[in-house]
Short mmCIF file of C-alpha atoms in Angstrom, two decimals:
data_model
loop_
_atom_site.label_atom_id
_atom_site.label_comp_id
_atom_site.label_asym_id
_atom_site.label_seq_id
_atom_site.Cartn_x
_atom_site.Cartn_y
_atom_site.Cartn_z
CA MET A 203 0.00 0.00 0.00
CA VAL A 204 1.09 3.58 -0.52
CA ASP A 205 -0.06 6.96 0.68
CA GLY A 206 -2.53 8.09 -1.98
CA ASN A 207 -1.59 11.75 -1.45
CA ARG A 208 1.74 11.43 -3.22
CA GLY A 209 1.52 11.98 -6.95
CA THR A 210 -2.02 13.39 -7.23
CA SER A 211 -2.19 15.61 -10.34
CA LEU A 212 -4.09 18.91 -10.28
CA ALA A 213 -4.54 21.53 -12.96
CA PHE A 214 -2.14 24.07 -11.44
CA ASP A 215 1.60 24.09 -10.81
CA ARG A 216 2.02 23.36 -7.11
CA VAL A 217 5.81 23.58 -7.35
CA THR A 218 5.48 27.38 -7.31
CA ILE A 219 3.51 27.40 -4.05
CA SER A 220 5.84 27.80 -1.07
CA GLN A 221 5.59 26.35 2.41
CA HIS A 222 5.27 29.92 3.74
CA GLU A 223 2.17 30.47 1.58
CA ILE A 224 0.69 27.14 2.68
CA SER A 225 1.35 27.94 6.35
CA ASP A 226 -0.31 31.35 5.95
CA GLU A 227 -3.38 29.68 4.42
CA ILE A 228 -3.51 27.18 7.28
CA ALA A 229 -3.26 29.91 9.93
CA LYS A 230 -6.03 32.00 8.35
CA ILE A 231 -8.43 29.08 7.96
CA GLN A 232 -7.82 27.87 11.51
CA ALA A 233 -8.38 31.37 12.90
CA ASP A 234 -11.71 31.65 11.07
CA SER A 235 -12.95 28.08 11.66
CA PRO A 236 -14.77 26.71 14.68
CA LYS A 237 -12.83 24.14 16.67
CA GLY A 238 -14.87 21.14 15.68
CA ALA A 239 -14.84 18.43 13.04
CA PRO A 240 -11.92 18.33 10.59
CA LEU A 241 -12.42 20.32 7.42
CA LEU A 242 -12.96 18.03 4.43
CA ASP A 243 -12.58 20.90 1.95
CA PHE A 244 -9.23 22.29 3.10
CA PRO A 245 -7.50 24.31 0.33
CA PRO A 246 -3.95 24.07 1.79
CA TYR A 247 -4.31 20.30 1.32
CA ARG A 248 -4.49 20.65 -2.45
CA SER A 249 -5.86 17.18 -3.20
CA SER A 250 -8.89 17.81 -0.99
CA LEU A 251 -10.18 20.27 -3.60
CA LEU A 252 -10.90 17.28 -5.83
CA ARG A 253 -11.36 14.51 -3.29
CA HIS A 254 -13.77 15.83 -0.67
CA PRO A 255 -17.47 14.84 -0.91
CA THR A 256 -19.56 17.31 -2.88
CA LYS A 257 -22.87 15.43 -3.14
CA GLU A 258 -25.36 14.07 -0.65
CA LEU A 259 -24.71 10.61 0.74
CA GLN A 260 -26.52 7.78 -1.01
CA PHE A 261 -27.77 4.89 1.11
CA VAL A 262 -27.22 1.44 -0.36
CA ASP A 263 -28.02 -2.09 0.75
CA PRO A 264 -24.68 -3.56 2.01
CA GLU A 265 -26.00 -7.12 2.05
CA GLY A 266 -24.28 -8.13 -1.18
CA ALA A 267 -20.88 -6.98 0.04
CA GLU A 268 -21.35 -8.57 3.43
CA LEU A 269 -22.00 -11.96 1.85
CA LEU A 270 -18.51 -11.83 0.33
CA ALA A 271 -16.70 -10.37 3.33
CA PRO A 272 -14.31 -12.52 5.34
CA VAL A 273 -14.80 -13.56 8.93
CA PHE A 274 -11.65 -13.05 10.99
CA GLY A 275 -10.41 -15.31 13.74
CA HIS A 276 -7.19 -16.59 15.30
CA SER A 277 -6.53 -18.98 12.44
CA ASP A 278 -6.58 -16.15 9.92
CA VAL A 279 -4.09 -13.78 11.58
CA ALA A 280 -0.73 -15.19 12.70
CA PRO A 281 1.19 -13.53 15.58
CA ILE A 282 4.24 -13.13 13.34
CA GLU A 283 2.29 -10.66 11.19
CA ALA A 284 2.48 -8.06 13.97
CA ASP A 285 6.30 -7.96 13.83
CA LEU A 286 7.32 -6.00 10.75
CA THR A 287 11.04 -6.49 11.50
CA ILE A 288 11.16 -10.24 10.79
CA GLN A 289 9.06 -10.64 7.67
CA ARG A 290 11.71 -10.48 4.95
CA GLY A 291 14.48 -12.82 6.12
CA GLY A 292 16.91 -10.16 7.31
CA GLU A 293 17.45 -7.15 9.55
CA PRO A 294 15.63 -4.00 8.41
CA ILE A 295 17.49 -0.70 8.67
CA GLY A 296 16.28 1.93 11.12
CA GLU A 297 15.17 2.59 14.67
CA ARG A 298 13.20 -0.32 16.11
CA ILE A 299 9.96 0.66 17.80
CA ARG A 300 6.98 -0.95 19.47
CA VAL A 301 3.59 0.71 19.10
CA HIS A 302 0.88 -0.60 21.40
CA GLY A 303 -2.42 0.59 22.74
CA ARG A 304 -6.08 -0.19 23.25
CA VAL A 305 -9.02 0.04 20.91
CA LEU A 306 -11.99 1.39 22.90
CA ASP A 307 -15.56 2.48 22.31
CA GLY A 308 -16.93 5.83 23.46
CA ASP A 309 -17.71 4.45 26.92
CA GLY A 310 -14.19 3.17 27.48
CA ARG A 311 -15.05 -0.48 26.86
CA PRO A 312 -12.49 -2.62 25.00
CA VAL A 313 -13.21 -3.57 21.40
CA ARG A 314 -12.28 -7.25 21.36
CA ARG A 315 -11.02 -9.30 18.40
CA GLN A 316 -10.78 -6.21 16.23
CA LEU A 317 -8.64 -6.58 13.11
CA VAL A 318 -5.99 -3.83 13.10
CA GLU A 319 -3.82 -3.35 10.03
CA ILE A 320 -0.94 -0.91 9.54
CA TRP A 321 1.18 0.27 6.64
CA GLN A 322 4.04 2.73 6.62
CA ALA A 323 7.15 4.00 4.86
CA ASN A 324 10.57 2.60 5.73
CA ALA A 325 13.24 4.48 7.69
CA ALA A 326 14.19 6.43 4.56
CA GLY A 327 10.61 7.54 3.99
CA ARG A 328 9.78 5.23 1.09
CA TYR A 329 6.92 2.78 0.64
CA THR A 330 7.39 -0.65 -0.89
CA HIS A 331 5.01 0.14 -3.72
CA GLN A 332 5.45 0.75 -7.44
CA GLY A 333 3.59 4.03 -7.08
CA ASP A 334 6.34 5.41 -4.85
CA GLN A 335 9.31 6.40 -7.00
CA HIS A 336 10.91 9.24 -5.04
CA PRO A 337 14.72 8.89 -4.77
CA ALA A 338 15.05 7.26 -1.36
CA PRO A 339 16.36 3.70 -0.91
CA LEU A 340 14.12 0.69 -0.57
CA ASP A 341 14.82 -1.72 2.27
CA PRO A 342 14.84 -5.33 0.98
CA HIS A 343 14.09 -6.58 4.50
CA PHE A 344 11.08 -4.38 5.21
CA THR A 345 7.61 -4.57 3.66
CA GLY A 346 6.00 -1.91 5.86
CA VAL A 347 2.73 -3.80 6.38
CA GLY A 348 1.37 -5.78 9.34
CA ARG A 349 -1.80 -6.81 11.12
CA CYS A 350 -3.06 -8.25 14.39
CA LEU A 351 -6.23 -8.87 16.40
CA THR A 352 -6.96 -7.05 19.64
CA ASP A 353 -7.11 -9.23 22.76
CA ASP A 354 -9.88 -9.54 25.35
CA ASP A 355 -8.94 -6.15 26.84
CA GLY A 356 -8.73 -4.40 23.49
CA TRP A 357 -4.92 -4.32 23.31
CA TYR A 358 -2.94 -4.40 20.07
CA SER A 359 0.85 -4.34 19.61
CA PHE A 360 3.20 -3.96 16.63
CA THR A 361 6.98 -4.15 16.41
CA SER A 362 8.33 -2.10 13.54
CA ILE A 363 10.84 0.47 12.31
CA LYS A 364 10.22 4.17 12.84
CA PRO A 365 9.15 5.56 9.45
CA GLY A 366 10.96 8.50 7.93
CA PRO A 367 9.34 11.68 6.61
CA TYR A 368 8.96 11.92 2.85
CA PRO A 369 8.33 14.52 0.15
CA TRP A 370 4.93 14.88 -1.45
CA ARG A 371 3.64 17.05 -4.27
CA ASN A 372 1.26 19.34 -2.42
CA HIS A 373 3.57 22.36 -2.78
CA HIS A 374 7.25 23.27 -3.08
CA ASN A 375 9.47 21.55 -0.49
CA ALA A 376 6.49 19.76 1.08
CA TRP A 377 7.28 16.95 3.54
CA ARG A 378 4.92 14.64 5.37
CA PRO A 379 5.72 14.08 9.06
CA ALA A 380 6.59 10.52 10.08
CA HIS A 381 3.38 8.53 10.49
CA ILE A 382 1.84 5.07 10.48
CA HIS A 383 -1.47 4.36 8.75
CA PHE A 384 -3.98 2.34 10.76
CA SER A 385 -6.98 0.47 9.36
CA LEU A 386 -9.64 -1.03 11.62
CA PHE A 387 -12.50 -3.32 10.68
CA GLY A 388 -15.74 -4.13 12.41
CA THR A 389 -17.23 -7.44 11.41
CA ASP A 390 -16.65 -6.96 7.67
CA PHE A 391 -15.05 -4.74 5.05
CA THR A 392 -18.07 -2.41 4.88
CA GLN A 393 -17.13 -1.10 8.34
CA ARG A 394 -13.52 -0.15 7.59
CA LEU A 395 -12.07 2.92 9.33
CA ILE A 396 -8.68 4.50 8.51
CA THR A 397 -6.52 6.94 10.46
CA GLN A 398 -2.88 7.99 10.96
CA MET A 399 -0.64 7.97 14.01
CA TYR A 400 2.07 10.61 14.41
CA PHE A 401 5.14 10.77 16.68
CA PRO A 402 5.73 13.23 19.54
CA GLY A 403 7.96 16.24 18.95
CA ASP A 404 7.77 16.14 15.15
CA GLN A 405 8.42 19.66 13.84
CA LEU A 406 6.80 18.84 10.49
CA LEU A 407 3.35 18.46 12.06
CA ALA A 408 2.82 22.22 12.22
CA LEU A 409 3.62 22.50 8.49
CA ASP A 410 1.51 19.57 7.31
CA PRO A 411 -1.81 20.49 5.64
CA ILE A 412 -3.27 17.03 6.24
CA ALA A 413 -2.69 17.13 9.99
CA GLN A 414 -3.59 20.81 10.22
CA SER A 415 -6.97 20.26 8.53
CA ILE A 416 -7.94 19.14 12.05
CA THR A 417 -8.60 22.59 13.50
CA ASP A 418 -9.23 21.39 17.06
CA PRO A 419 -5.83 21.10 18.82
CA ALA A 420 -7.23 18.55 21.29
CA ALA A 421 -8.44 16.34 18.44
CA LEU A 422 -5.07 16.59 16.68
CA SER A 423 -3.26 15.66 19.88
CA ARG A 424 -5.20 12.38 19.95
CA LEU A 425 -3.40 11.38 16.74
CA ILE A 426 0.02 11.73 18.38
CA ALA A 427 1.49 8.76 20.23
CA THR A 428 3.23 9.14 23.60
CA TYR A 429 6.61 7.71 24.46
CA ASP A 430 6.22 4.65 26.72
CA HIS A 431 9.42 3.80 28.55
CA GLU A 432 7.93 0.64 30.04
CA GLN A 433 7.56 -0.73 26.51
CA SER A 434 11.13 0.18 25.55
CA GLU A 435 13.66 -2.65 25.66
CA HIS A 436 17.27 -2.31 26.78
CA GLU A 437 19.56 -1.83 23.76
CA TRP A 438 16.81 -2.99 21.42
CA LEU A 439 13.78 -0.72 20.80
CA LEU A 440 11.75 2.31 21.91
CA GLY A 441 8.11 2.04 22.98
CA TYR A 442 5.12 4.20 22.08
CA ARG A 443 1.52 4.04 23.21
CA TRP A 444 -1.43 5.10 21.10
CA ASP A 445 -5.03 4.35 22.04
CA ILE A 446 -7.82 4.43 19.46
CA VAL A 447 -11.29 5.55 20.55
CA LEU A 448 -13.91 4.74 17.94
CA THR A 449 -16.85 6.88 19.08
CA GLY A 450 -17.81 9.69 21.44
CA SER A 451 -16.46 13.15 22.15
CA HIS A 452 -12.91 11.83 22.54
CA ALA A 453 -12.93 9.71 19.41
CA THR A 454 -9.74 9.38 17.40
CA TYR A 455 -10.03 11.31 14.14
CA LEU A 456 -10.78 8.84 11.33
CA GLU A 457 -10.25 9.67 7.69
CA PRO A 458 -13.44 10.05 5.63
CA SER A 459 -14.32 7.38 3.12
CA ASP A 460 -13.62 8.08 -0.55
CA ASP A 461 -17.26 7.19 -1.31
#
C-alpha cells in the first residue's frame, strides 16, 4: 500500500507554491474556523479540492458486500504478522519501535477481536510500492505492512521500524511528518475505518496540511502517540503508546471514506 496523497495531479503548478504560503493559508483558515470536526474541503491540502465529498450521501443495501466479506479469527491472523522487523528474512534498517495501545468504544469499553492493520514508509521515507518512486532507498528486508487482532482487553501491539518523513507534491518543499497508517475493521469490510498515528515532537506536524486540517488542537493531539518507557527494551527498541477511541467526544479522528 502507498499513501494516496503522493503523486495526485491537479490543474495548477504546485511547485510554485511555497511552504510559507501554505502555512499562511492554514493559519487563516484555523483562525476563522470553529474548533470542531476536521475540514474536508481544506485548500492548503491541495488534493482535498478534488477529493472531498460534494454530493449528498446515497444509502445502499450492504448485504451483497457482506456476503462476500471474510470472517476473521485466530486462524486467519498469525502472531508473526504483527512484527514487521522479521518478515523479509533479514534485519531492516532503522530505529526499532513498538507501538501498542487499546481500541476502545466511546464508553471506554475494550473492542475485542478487532482486526488492526498498519502500513508505513521505511526508515528512509519510502513505501514498498510501485507508485512510490521518489529517490530514497528501498529496504529489501522491510515490507511496511502488518496486522493483528486485539485481545480480550482491546490491546494491540506492533513491532516495527520508525518511518521516515517523505516529500509529497502538495507544494514546493512539502514533507509529510513521520506517520503510520492504521486500518480497523468491524465485522466486515463495509465497516472499515482509517486513520494515521504521528510521533511526539515532530516539527513537520505544524507545516503539514493534512494534519492541520484538524482545526481542534485537542483532536489533533489524539493522533500523536506518547513515548512509553515501560515498553522500551534495553539496547533494542523504543516504545510508544497510542489508544484508538472509535466513538464519542474523545474519538480518534478517522479519515473520511472516498465514497
